[in-house]
Coordinates of C-alpha atoms in Angstrom, one line a residue:
M138 CA -27.3 67.0 -42.3
S139 CA -26.2 69.0 -39.3
E140 CA -28.4 69.3 -36.3
E141 CA -28.9 73.0 -36.5
H142 CA -30.2 72.8 -40.1
I143 CA -32.7 69.9 -39.8
Y144 CA -35.8 72.1 -39.5
E145 CA -35.0 73.9 -42.7
D146 CA -35.8 70.8 -44.8
P147 CA -39.4 71.2 -46.2
D148 CA -40.2 67.5 -45.9
I149 CA -39.2 67.4 -42.3
L150 CA -41.2 70.6 -41.6
R151 CA -44.3 69.1 -43.3
E152 CA -44.1 65.9 -41.3
L153 CA -43.6 67.9 -38.0
E154 CA -46.6 70.1 -38.7
D155 CA -48.7 67.0 -39.5
Y156 CA -47.9 65.3 -36.2
V157 CA -48.1 68.5 -34.1
N158 CA -51.7 68.8 -35.3
S159 CA -52.3 65.3 -34.0
F160 CA -52.2 66.7 -30.5
Q161 CA -55.5 68.4 -31.2
H162 CA -57.2 65.2 -32.2
N163 CA -56.9 62.2 -29.9
P164 CA -53.1 62.0 -29.8
L165 CA -53.1 58.8 -27.6
S166 CA -55.2 56.9 -30.1
N167 CA -53.5 58.2 -33.2
A168 CA -49.9 57.9 -32.1
N169 CA -49.4 54.2 -32.4
K170 CA -51.3 54.1 -35.7
K171 CA -49.0 56.7 -37.3
Y172 CA -45.9 55.0 -35.8
D173 CA -47.0 51.7 -37.3
E174 CA -47.5 53.2 -40.7
F175 CA -43.9 54.1 -40.9
E176 CA -42.3 51.1 -39.2
N177 CA -44.4 48.3 -40.7
V178 CA -45.1 49.5 -44.2
T179 CA -44.1 46.8 -46.8
L180 CA -42.3 47.4 -50.0
N181 CA -42.2 44.8 -52.8
I182 CA -39.7 45.4 -55.7
A183 CA -39.8 43.2 -58.7
I184 CA -36.6 42.7 -60.7
T185 CA -37.0 41.2 -64.2
G186 CA -35.5 41.0 -67.7
E187 CA -33.9 38.4 -69.9
S188 CA -31.5 35.8 -68.6
G189 CA -27.9 36.8 -68.1
V190 CA -28.4 40.6 -67.8
G191 CA -27.3 40.8 -64.2
K192 CA -30.6 40.6 -62.3
S193 CA -29.2 38.7 -59.3
T194 CA -26.2 40.9 -59.0
F195 CA -28.4 44.0 -59.1
V196 CA -30.6 42.4 -56.4
N197 CA -27.6 41.8 -54.2
A198 CA -26.2 45.3 -54.8
I199 CA -29.4 47.2 -53.7
R200 CA -29.5 45.0 -50.6
G201 CA -26.0 46.1 -49.8
L202 CA -24.5 42.7 -50.4
T203 CA -21.7 41.4 -52.6
N204 CA -22.2 38.2 -54.6
E205 CA -20.0 36.4 -52.1
D206 CA -21.8 37.5 -48.9
D207 CA -24.0 35.3 -46.8
G208 CA -27.6 35.6 -47.9
A209 CA -26.7 36.9 -51.4
G210 CA -28.6 35.6 -54.4
E211 CA -26.8 33.1 -56.7
T212 CA -25.4 34.6 -59.8
G213 CA -24.4 33.0 -63.1
V214 CA -26.7 30.0 -62.6
T215 CA -29.1 28.5 -65.1
E216 CA -32.7 29.5 -64.4
T217 CA -34.9 26.5 -63.9
T218 CA -37.9 27.8 -61.9
M219 CA -40.9 29.8 -63.1
K220 CA -41.3 31.3 -59.7
A221 CA -39.8 34.6 -58.5
I222 CA -37.3 34.2 -55.6
R223 CA -38.1 36.5 -52.7
Y224 CA -35.1 38.0 -50.9
N225 CA -35.6 39.7 -47.6
H226 CA -33.6 42.8 -46.8
P227 CA -30.8 42.1 -44.2
T228 CA -31.9 45.0 -42.0
M229 CA -35.4 46.0 -43.2
P230 CA -37.6 43.0 -42.6
N231 CA -40.6 44.6 -44.5
V232 CA -38.7 45.3 -47.7
Y233 CA -38.7 42.4 -50.2
I234 CA -36.8 42.2 -53.5
W235 CA -38.2 39.7 -56.0
D236 CA -35.8 38.2 -58.5
F237 CA -37.8 37.0 -61.5
P238 CA -36.6 34.3 -63.9
G239 CA -35.4 35.5 -67.3
I240 CA -38.2 36.2 -69.7
G241 CA -38.1 34.7 -73.2
T242 CA -35.8 31.7 -72.5
P243 CA -36.7 28.3 -74.0
N244 CA -38.2 27.2 -70.7
F245 CA -40.2 30.4 -70.2
K246 CA -41.9 31.7 -73.3
A247 CA -43.1 35.3 -73.0
K248 CA -46.8 34.7 -73.0
K249 CA -46.6 32.0 -70.3
Y250 CA -44.3 34.3 -68.3
L251 CA -46.9 37.1 -68.3
K252 CA -49.7 34.8 -67.2
A253 CA -47.6 33.8 -64.2
V254 CA -46.9 37.4 -63.0
H255 CA -49.2 38.7 -60.3
F256 CA -48.7 42.4 -61.1
D257 CA -50.7 43.8 -58.2
S258 CA -48.4 42.1 -55.7
Y259 CA -45.5 44.5 -56.4
D260 CA -45.0 48.2 -55.9
F261 CA -42.9 48.6 -59.0
F262 CA -40.9 46.7 -61.6
I263 CA -37.4 47.1 -62.7
I264 CA -36.7 45.8 -66.2
I265 CA -32.9 45.2 -66.6
G266 CA -31.1 44.9 -69.9
S267 CA -27.4 44.6 -70.6
L268 CA -26.4 44.8 -74.3
R269 CA -29.8 45.9 -75.5
F270 CA -33.5 45.8 -74.6
T271 CA -35.5 43.2 -76.6
E272 CA -39.0 42.6 -77.9
N273 CA -39.7 40.5 -74.7
D274 CA -38.7 43.5 -72.6
V275 CA -41.1 45.8 -74.5
M276 CA -43.9 43.2 -74.3
L277 CA -43.4 42.9 -70.5
A278 CA -43.4 46.7 -70.1
K279 CA -46.7 47.0 -72.0
A280 CA -48.2 44.3 -69.9
I281 CA -47.1 46.1 -66.7
K282 CA -48.4 49.4 -68.0
K283 CA -51.7 47.8 -68.8
M284 CA -52.0 46.7 -65.2
K285 CA -51.2 50.3 -64.1
R286 CA -48.1 49.4 -62.2
P287 CA -44.9 51.6 -62.4
F288 CA -41.9 50.2 -64.3
Y289 CA -38.4 51.4 -65.0
F290 CA -35.7 50.4 -67.4
V291 CA -32.2 49.8 -66.1
R292 CA -29.2 49.3 -68.4
S293 CA -26.7 47.3 -66.4
K294 CA -22.9 46.7 -66.7
I295 CA -22.2 50.2 -67.7
D296 CA -18.8 50.1 -66.1
Q297 CA -17.8 47.2 -68.5
D298 CA -19.1 49.1 -71.5
V299 CA -17.2 52.3 -70.6
H300 CA -14.0 50.4 -70.0
N301 CA -14.2 48.4 -73.3
E302 CA -15.3 51.2 -75.5
T303 CA -12.8 53.8 -74.2
A304 CA -10.0 51.3 -74.6
K305 CA -10.8 49.9 -78.0
K306 CA -12.4 52.8 -79.8
K307 CA -10.7 55.7 -78.0
L308 CA -14.0 57.2 -77.1
T309 CA -14.6 59.4 -74.0
E310 CA -16.8 58.2 -71.2
E311 CA -19.5 60.8 -72.2
Q312 CA -19.4 59.6 -75.8
V313 CA -19.9 56.0 -74.7
L314 CA -22.8 56.9 -72.4
S315 CA -24.4 58.9 -75.2
K316 CA -24.1 56.0 -77.6
I317 CA -25.7 53.6 -75.1
R318 CA -28.6 56.0 -74.4
Q319 CA -29.2 56.4 -78.2
S320 CA -29.3 52.6 -78.6
C321 CA -31.7 52.2 -75.7
E322 CA -34.0 54.9 -77.1
E323 CA -34.1 53.1 -80.5
S324 CA -35.0 49.7 -78.9
L325 CA -37.8 51.3 -76.8
K326 CA -39.3 53.8 -79.2
S327 CA -42.5 51.9 -79.4
L328 CA -43.1 52.7 -75.7
G329 CA -42.6 56.4 -76.2
N330 CA -38.9 56.6 -75.4
P331 CA -39.1 56.0 -71.6
K332 CA -36.1 57.1 -69.6
V333 CA -33.4 54.4 -69.2
F334 CA -31.1 54.5 -66.1
L335 CA -27.5 53.6 -66.7
I336 CA -26.2 51.6 -63.7
S337 CA -23.0 49.9 -62.6
T338 CA -23.9 47.5 -59.8
F339 CA -20.2 47.6 -58.7
E340 CA -20.1 51.4 -58.6
L341 CA -23.5 52.5 -57.5
E342 CA -22.4 56.0 -56.7
K343 CA -21.7 56.6 -60.4
Y344 CA -23.9 57.2 -63.5
D345 CA -27.7 57.4 -63.0
F346 CA -28.2 55.6 -59.7
H347 CA -29.4 58.6 -57.7
D348 CA -31.7 59.8 -60.5
M349 CA -33.1 56.2 -60.6
I350 CA -33.8 56.2 -56.8
D351 CA -35.5 59.6 -57.0
S352 CA -37.8 58.3 -59.8
F353 CA -38.7 55.3 -57.7
A354 CA -39.4 57.4 -54.7
N355 CA -41.6 60.0 -56.6
N356 CA -44.1 57.3 -57.4
L357 CA -44.4 55.9 -53.9
S358 CA -46.3 56.9 -50.8
K359 CA -44.3 58.8 -48.2
H360 CA -44.1 55.7 -46.0
K361 CA -42.9 53.5 -48.8
Q362 CA -40.4 56.2 -49.9
S363 CA -39.0 56.1 -46.4
A364 CA -38.7 52.3 -46.5
L365 CA -36.9 52.5 -49.9
I366 CA -34.3 55.1 -48.9
R367 CA -33.6 53.5 -45.5
S368 CA -33.1 50.1 -47.2
L369 CA -30.5 51.2 -49.7
P370 CA -26.8 50.8 -49.2
V371 CA -24.5 53.6 -48.2
C372 CA -22.9 54.3 -51.6
S373 CA -22.3 58.0 -51.5
L374 CA -22.4 61.1 -49.3
K375 CA -25.6 62.0 -51.1
M376 CA -27.2 58.8 -50.0
I377 CA -26.1 59.4 -46.4
E378 CA -28.0 62.8 -46.6
K379 CA -31.1 61.1 -48.1
K380 CA -31.1 58.5 -45.3
S381 CA -30.6 61.2 -42.7
I382 CA -33.6 63.2 -43.9
Q383 CA -35.9 60.1 -44.0
L384 CA -34.8 59.2 -40.4
M385 CA -35.5 62.7 -39.2
I386 CA -39.0 62.4 -40.7
A387 CA -39.5 59.0 -39.2
A388 CA -38.4 60.4 -35.8
V389 CA -41.5 62.5 -35.6
P390 CA -44.1 59.6 -35.3
T391 CA -41.6 57.7 -33.1
A392 CA -41.4 60.6 -30.7
L393 CA -45.2 60.9 -30.7
A394 CA -45.6 57.2 -29.9
A395 CA -42.9 57.4 -27.2
C396 CA -44.4 60.4 -25.5
T397 CA -47.8 58.9 -25.1
T398 CA -46.3 56.7 -22.4
V399 CA -46.7 59.6 -20.0
A400 CA -50.2 58.5 -19.6
I401 CA -49.0 55.4 -17.7
P402 CA -49.7 56.2 -14.0
I403 CA -47.0 53.9 -12.5
P404 CA -43.8 55.9 -11.5
G405 CA -40.8 55.0 -13.6
V406 CA -42.7 52.9 -16.1
S407 CA -43.3 55.8 -18.4
V408 CA -39.6 56.6 -18.7
G409 CA -38.7 52.9 -19.2
C410 CA -41.2 52.6 -22.0
E411 CA -39.9 55.7 -23.6
I412 CA -36.3 54.5 -23.4
G413 CA -37.3 51.2 -25.0
I414 CA -39.0 53.0 -28.0
M415 CA -36.1 55.3 -28.5
Q416 CA -33.6 52.5 -28.3
G417 CA -35.5 50.5 -30.9
F418 CA -35.5 53.5 -33.2
L419 CA -31.9 54.4 -32.8
Q420 CA -30.8 50.8 -33.3
G421 CA -32.7 50.8 -36.5
S422 CA -31.1 54.1 -37.5
F423 CA -27.7 52.6 -36.7
S424 CA -28.4 49.8 -39.2
V425 CA -29.8 52.1 -41.8
F426 CA -26.4 53.9 -41.9
G427 CA -24.7 50.6 -42.2
H428 CA -22.8 51.0 -39.0
K429 CA -21.3 48.0 -37.3
P430 CA -19.7 48.3 -33.8
E431 CA -16.4 46.8 -35.1
V432 CA -13.1 47.8 -33.6
E433 CA -11.5 49.0 -36.9
L434 CA -14.3 51.6 -37.3
R435 CA -14.5 52.9 -33.8
S436 CA -11.6 55.4 -34.2
M437 CA -13.5 57.1 -37.1
M438 CA -16.9 57.2 -35.3
K439 CA -16.8 60.1 -32.8
S440 CA -20.3 59.9 -31.5
R441 CA -21.7 58.1 -28.4
F442 CA -22.8 55.3 -30.7
A443 CA -19.3 54.2 -31.8
E444 CA -19.8 50.8 -30.0
G445 CA -23.5 50.5 -30.9
V446 CA -26.9 51.4 -29.3
N447 CA -27.9 49.9 -26.0
V448 CA -30.1 50.8 -23.0
D449 CA -27.2 52.5 -21.2
V450 CA -26.5 54.9 -24.1
V451 CA -30.1 55.9 -24.4
A452 CA -30.5 56.3 -20.6
K453 CA -27.5 58.6 -20.5
M454 CA -29.1 60.7 -23.2
M455 CA -32.1 61.2 -21.0
A456 CA -30.0 61.8 -17.8
T457 CA -28.8 65.2 -18.7
P458 CA -29.9 68.0 -16.3
I459 CA -32.2 69.6 -18.9
M460 CA -33.9 66.3 -19.6
V461 CA -34.3 65.5 -15.9
V462 CA -36.0 68.8 -15.4
A463 CA -38.3 68.3 -18.4
K464 CA -39.3 64.8 -17.2
T465 CA -39.9 66.0 -13.7
F466 CA -42.1 68.8 -15.1
E467 CA -44.0 66.2 -17.2
A468 CA -44.7 64.1 -14.1
I469 CA -45.9 67.2 -12.2
L470 CA -48.2 68.2 -15.0
C471 CA -49.8 64.8 -15.2
C472 CA -51.0 65.3 -11.6
V473 CA -52.3 68.8 -12.1
P474 CA -56.1 69.1 -12.5
L475 CA -57.2 70.6 -15.9
F476 CA -53.7 69.9 -17.4
G477 CA -53.0 66.2 -16.7
T478 CA -51.7 64.1 -19.5
A479 CA -52.7 66.6 -22.2
G480 CA -50.5 69.2 -20.7
A481 CA -47.5 66.9 -20.4
L482 CA -47.7 65.5 -23.9
P483 CA -46.2 68.4 -25.8
I484 CA -43.3 68.6 -23.5
A485 CA -42.7 64.9 -23.8
F486 CA -43.0 65.0 -27.5
S487 CA -40.5 67.9 -28.0
T488 CA -37.9 66.5 -25.6
T489 CA -38.0 63.0 -27.1
L490 CA -37.9 64.3 -30.6
S491 CA -34.9 66.5 -29.8
L492 CA -33.0 63.5 -28.5
L493 CA -33.8 61.4 -31.5
I494 CA -32.7 64.2 -33.8
V495 CA -29.4 64.5 -31.9
G496 CA -28.8 60.8 -32.2
I497 CA -29.5 60.8 -36.0
A498 CA -27.3 63.9 -36.5
E499 CA -24.4 62.1 -34.7
M500 CA -24.8 58.9 -36.7
T501 CA -24.9 60.9 -39.9
E502 CA -21.6 62.5 -39.1
D503 CA -20.2 59.0 -38.2
A504 CA -21.4 57.7 -41.6
K505 CA -19.7 60.5 -43.4
A506 CA -16.5 59.9 -41.6
V507 CA -16.4 56.2 -42.3
Y508 CA -17.4 56.7 -46.0
G509 CA -14.8 59.4 -46.3
R510 CA -12.1 56.9 -45.4
G511 CA -13.3 54.6 -48.2
L512 CA -14.9 52.1 -45.8
Q513 CA -18.4 51.7 -47.0
P514 CA -20.3 50.2 -44.0
F515 CA -22.2 47.6 -46.1

């Protein structure tokens, strides 16, 4: 999303309006609370299904990892534990992916399995199937529904099916996908034919991946939506745009939290605190886009962040003539009777937000350039 069009997005406008209204109601006390809601919200995603359907590979894929990367979940191993394995996200410490053991195996009968699941601990469940969905999958879905938790069906390994069916039976890709959807509808008709998302974990940009993510997000709070989108791998230009919008939204409470430092009466401390908050946010944004300050990518990244985010980069953003004037005006207002901190806050908020928006816009363009060269950052 280009910088000049950011305020045309309705979600960003709503968020901006909400936080501008905060200036009228104790902005100093509300700022950190609102910032914390965005930055420290937790998201717990449960991945389940029968053994061998590709759960661990899916867990790795949505964490932006291949099966061979450090920290990836083991694939193709015999499940021997009844406990779900929790995987932390590599760049989002409050996002957790839970890989459940296969339901219905000889070791884990379905009824015993359901008794062991603490449904309220998870924001939503993803039930994965490969060749077909089974009675155990339906039983699990009914149990999740009874506990009033969201669940989604994902049909994995679609790339393999398309390759095999088009080669052997001379079907088109659309014919194969239609055949798979019909099969899924038949096996899940007792649940009222819920939507099934067709996914290839090795080609996330294809098939139903984006529709699936939109469905997840629609049933989450805005803070959890933000955590979800920011945690996903850069798999398409569309995903880059989604991430950009969520970062623009998150920039609003960040700017509000940063600008409250104008209340600190010690000269220079306010600006130092503001730079620290901005640096933390921009470093997080850098990771959200999958950027890595590696030599082979620098030639494609045209922004000031090509070599990463550090104090010097952020300080230079604030050292432009316009920013120096704005910060000087803030300091003067803080000393003026009747105006004081309350008069300086709107200026600090708008200037800080504008810098964060500029940073996100530059990183967005870098991400598009890198992805356009076929080098997915993750």
